[in-house]
Short mmCIF file of C-alpha atoms in Angstrom, two decimals:
data_model
loop_
_atom_site.label_atom_id
_atom_site.label_comp_id
_atom_site.label_asym_id
_atom_site.label_seq_id
_atom_site.Cartn_x
_atom_site.Cartn_y
_atom_site.Cartn_z
CA MET V 68 17.15 -34.99 15.75
CA LYS V 69 18.84 -33.95 12.49
CA ILE V 70 15.44 -33.65 10.78
CA VAL V 71 13.90 -31.56 13.55
CA LYS V 72 16.68 -28.94 13.61
CA PRO V 73 16.06 -27.52 10.07
CA PHE V 74 12.32 -27.29 10.75
CA ALA V 75 12.92 -25.62 14.10
CA THR V 76 15.28 -23.12 12.46
CA LEU V 77 12.69 -22.34 9.76
CA PHE V 78 9.99 -21.88 12.41
CA VAL V 79 12.17 -19.46 14.40
CA LEU V 80 13.01 -17.49 11.25
CA LEU V 81 9.32 -17.19 10.38
CA LEU V 82 8.55 -15.99 13.89
CA PHE V 83 11.45 -13.54 13.82
CA PHE V 84 10.65 -12.02 10.46
CA GLY V 85 6.93 -12.57 10.85
CA PHE V 86 4.32 -11.89 8.30
CA GLY V 87 2.81 -8.60 7.29
CA ILE V 88 4.44 -5.22 7.11
CA PRO V 89 8.17 -5.12 7.93
CA LYS V 90 8.84 -3.36 11.24
CA GLY V 91 10.52 -0.26 9.75
CA VAL V 92 7.72 0.18 7.24
CA HIS V 93 5.04 -0.46 9.89
CA LYS V 94 6.33 2.45 12.02
CA ARG V 95 6.14 4.76 9.02
CA VAL V 96 2.60 3.59 8.22
CA ILE V 97 1.48 4.30 11.79
CA LYS V 98 3.09 7.75 11.72
CA GLU V 99 1.45 8.64 8.40
CA VAL V 100 -2.01 7.43 9.49
CA GLU V 101 -1.70 9.46 12.71
CA LYS V 102 -0.75 12.53 10.70
CA THR V 103 -3.49 12.03 8.09
CA PHE V 104 -6.35 11.57 10.57
CA GLU V 105 -4.81 13.58 13.45
CA VAL V 106 -5.40 10.69 15.88
CA SER V 107 -3.15 8.41 17.87
CA ASP V 108 -5.45 5.77 19.34
CA PHE V 109 -6.56 3.68 16.38
CA SER V 110 -6.26 0.11 15.23
CA LEU V 111 -5.40 -1.46 11.90
CA THR V 112 -7.60 -4.44 11.05
CA PRO V 113 -6.53 -6.58 8.07
CA VAL V 114 -8.99 -6.69 5.18
CA THR V 115 -9.26 -10.00 3.36
CA VAL V 116 -11.25 -11.11 0.36
CA THR V 117 -12.05 -14.55 -0.98
CA GLN V 118 -9.59 -16.23 -3.30
CA GLU V 119 -12.20 -16.18 -6.06
CA ILE V 120 -12.60 -12.40 -5.88
CA ASN V 121 -8.85 -11.87 -5.42
CA GLU V 122 -8.12 -13.68 -8.69
CA ALA V 123 -10.14 -11.04 -10.56
CA LEU V 124 -8.38 -8.07 -8.94
CA PRO V 125 -5.55 -6.14 -10.64
CA THR V 126 -3.94 -5.66 -7.20
CA LYS V 127 -4.04 -8.68 -4.93
CA ILE V 128 -5.44 -8.03 -1.46
CA SER V 129 -4.17 -9.91 1.57
CA GLY V 130 -4.19 -9.48 5.30
CA ASP V 131 -0.67 -8.10 4.87
CA ASN V 132 -1.32 -5.12 2.62
CA PHE V 133 -4.83 -3.70 3.09
CA TYR V 134 -6.16 -2.51 6.44
CA LYS V 135 -9.28 -0.94 7.85
CA ILE V 136 -8.43 1.96 10.18
CA ASP V 137 -10.73 1.84 13.21
CA LEU V 138 -11.19 4.39 15.96
CA GLN V 139 -13.26 2.83 18.74
CA ASP V 140 -16.48 1.79 16.99
CA SER V 141 -16.11 3.79 13.78
CA ILE V 142 -14.18 3.35 10.56
CA LEU V 143 -11.81 6.24 9.89
CA GLY V 144 -10.63 4.87 6.57
CA TYR V 145 -8.35 2.33 4.95
CA ALA V 146 -4.62 1.96 4.39
CA PHE V 147 -2.88 0.07 1.59
CA VAL V 148 0.84 -0.73 1.76
CA ASP V 149 2.79 -2.32 -1.08
CA GLN V 150 5.95 -2.25 -3.12
CA ALA V 151 6.44 -1.11 -6.71
CA PRO V 152 9.48 -1.63 -8.93
CA SER V 153 11.93 1.13 -9.75
CA LYS V 154 14.89 0.67 -12.11
CA THR V 155 16.82 -1.96 -10.13
CA ALA V 156 15.00 -2.23 -6.78
CA LYS V 157 11.54 -1.77 -5.28
CA PHE V 158 10.12 1.05 -3.22
CA ASP V 159 7.53 0.86 -0.45
CA TYR V 160 4.49 3.09 -0.63
CA LEU V 161 1.33 3.79 1.34
CA VAL V 162 -2.09 4.97 0.22
CA VAL V 163 -4.56 6.21 2.85
CA PHE V 164 -8.26 6.32 1.99
CA ASP V 165 -11.13 7.93 3.87
CA GLY V 166 -14.19 5.92 4.91
CA ASP V 167 -15.73 6.41 1.45
CA LEU V 168 -12.54 5.04 -0.18
CA LYS V 169 -11.36 8.33 -1.61
CA VAL V 170 -7.57 8.84 -1.54
CA LEU V 171 -6.60 11.21 1.26
CA ASN V 172 -2.87 10.73 1.19
CA SER V 173 -0.17 8.78 -0.61
CA LYS V 174 3.42 8.47 0.50
CA VAL V 175 6.59 6.78 -0.70
CA LEU V 176 7.80 5.23 2.55
CA ILE V 177 11.18 3.84 1.48
CA TYR V 178 12.91 4.57 -1.84
CA ARG V 179 16.00 2.44 -2.50
CA GLU V 180 17.48 3.98 -5.65
CA GLU V 181 19.90 6.79 -6.30
CA TYR V 182 17.67 8.36 -8.97
CA GLY V 183 13.93 8.80 -9.22
CA GLY V 184 13.24 9.60 -5.58
CA GLU V 185 11.41 12.75 -6.69
CA ILE V 186 8.24 10.65 -6.87
CA GLY V 187 8.22 10.91 -3.09
CA SER V 188 7.60 14.65 -3.21
CA LYS V 189 4.31 15.83 -1.72
CA ARG V 190 3.71 18.01 -4.75
CA TRP V 191 3.85 15.08 -7.20
CA LEU V 192 1.89 12.68 -4.96
CA LYS V 193 -0.94 15.24 -4.54
CA GLN V 194 -2.08 14.24 -8.04
CA PHE V 195 -3.61 11.09 -6.53
CA VAL V 196 -5.53 12.82 -3.72
CA GLY V 197 -9.28 12.69 -4.23
CA LYS V 198 -9.16 9.73 -6.63
CA THR V 199 -11.66 6.92 -6.13
CA GLY V 200 -12.33 3.44 -7.47
CA GLY V 201 -14.11 5.02 -10.43
CA ASP V 202 -11.05 7.02 -11.55
CA ARG V 203 -8.22 5.98 -13.86
CA VAL V 204 -4.72 7.43 -13.72
CA SER V 205 -2.05 7.28 -16.42
CA ASP V 206 1.37 8.83 -16.87
CA GLU V 207 0.41 9.43 -20.51
CA THR V 208 -2.77 11.41 -19.84
CA ASN V 209 -3.42 12.82 -16.37
CA ILE V 210 -0.31 12.30 -14.22
CA ASP V 211 2.70 14.58 -14.63
CA ALA V 212 6.07 13.16 -15.66
CA ILE V 213 9.28 13.82 -13.74
CA SER V 214 12.53 14.14 -15.64
CA GLY V 215 14.98 11.52 -14.40
CA ALA V 216 12.28 9.45 -12.71
CA THR V 217 10.44 8.03 -15.71
CA ILE V 218 10.53 4.38 -14.58
CA SER V 219 9.42 5.22 -11.03
CA VAL V 220 6.65 7.55 -12.27
CA ARG V 221 5.30 4.85 -14.57
CA SER V 222 5.55 2.23 -11.85
CA MET V 223 3.82 4.30 -9.16
CA THR V 224 1.14 5.46 -11.57
CA LYS V 225 0.45 1.90 -12.78
CA SER V 226 0.34 0.67 -9.18
CA MET V 227 -2.10 3.43 -8.23
CA ASP V 228 -4.29 2.74 -11.27
CA ASN V 229 -4.41 -0.98 -10.43
CA LEU V 230 -5.25 -0.17 -6.81
CA LEU V 231 -8.04 2.20 -7.82
CA GLN V 232 -9.47 -0.43 -10.17
CA THR V 233 -9.27 -2.97 -7.33
CA ILE V 234 -11.11 -0.62 -4.97
CA GLY V 235 -13.81 -0.09 -7.61
CA ILE V 236 -14.28 -3.84 -8.09
CA LEU V 237 -14.43 -4.46 -4.34
CA GLN V 238 -17.04 -1.73 -3.97
CA GLU V 239 -19.11 -3.19 -6.84
CA LYS V 240 -18.98 -6.61 -5.19
CA GLU V 241 -19.91 -4.99 -1.85
CA GLN V 242 -16.73 -6.21 -0.17
CA LEU V 243 -15.93 -2.77 1.28
#
């Protein structure tokens, strides 16, 4: 009985916390997708790739971070949710793509630092709209800096560049 109890506790914790997007983040993802596509009756279907392909990707894809957005029998687009490091914590962000995998919207969902939250401004995030898997982004060349948010700007820009490269590879390999 003593052996069963720790395993039962672990099982309950896994069920309670679950896998995938945390509940608070999930609500924000749903809200942002509704706003982006102006729909409310859609479904998020996890996108998975083989382990072999995933090993070659700059951003790892799992059933917990990349979703196809379906409306009845058609694909509206895709949503990617992840975390990126800031100075001492991580922030959650979302990237919404159209059906052709062009960035429609990006949003910082939860920022956990006192400084650097300016990367969540719509004005700054608009720099990523329209980017595709064939584009590169860099804080040194084509993405504006923000005074007081240097670490977060670099982190978000690097995360976006890795994601765009990943999308490009997945398209080349006909996975999307």
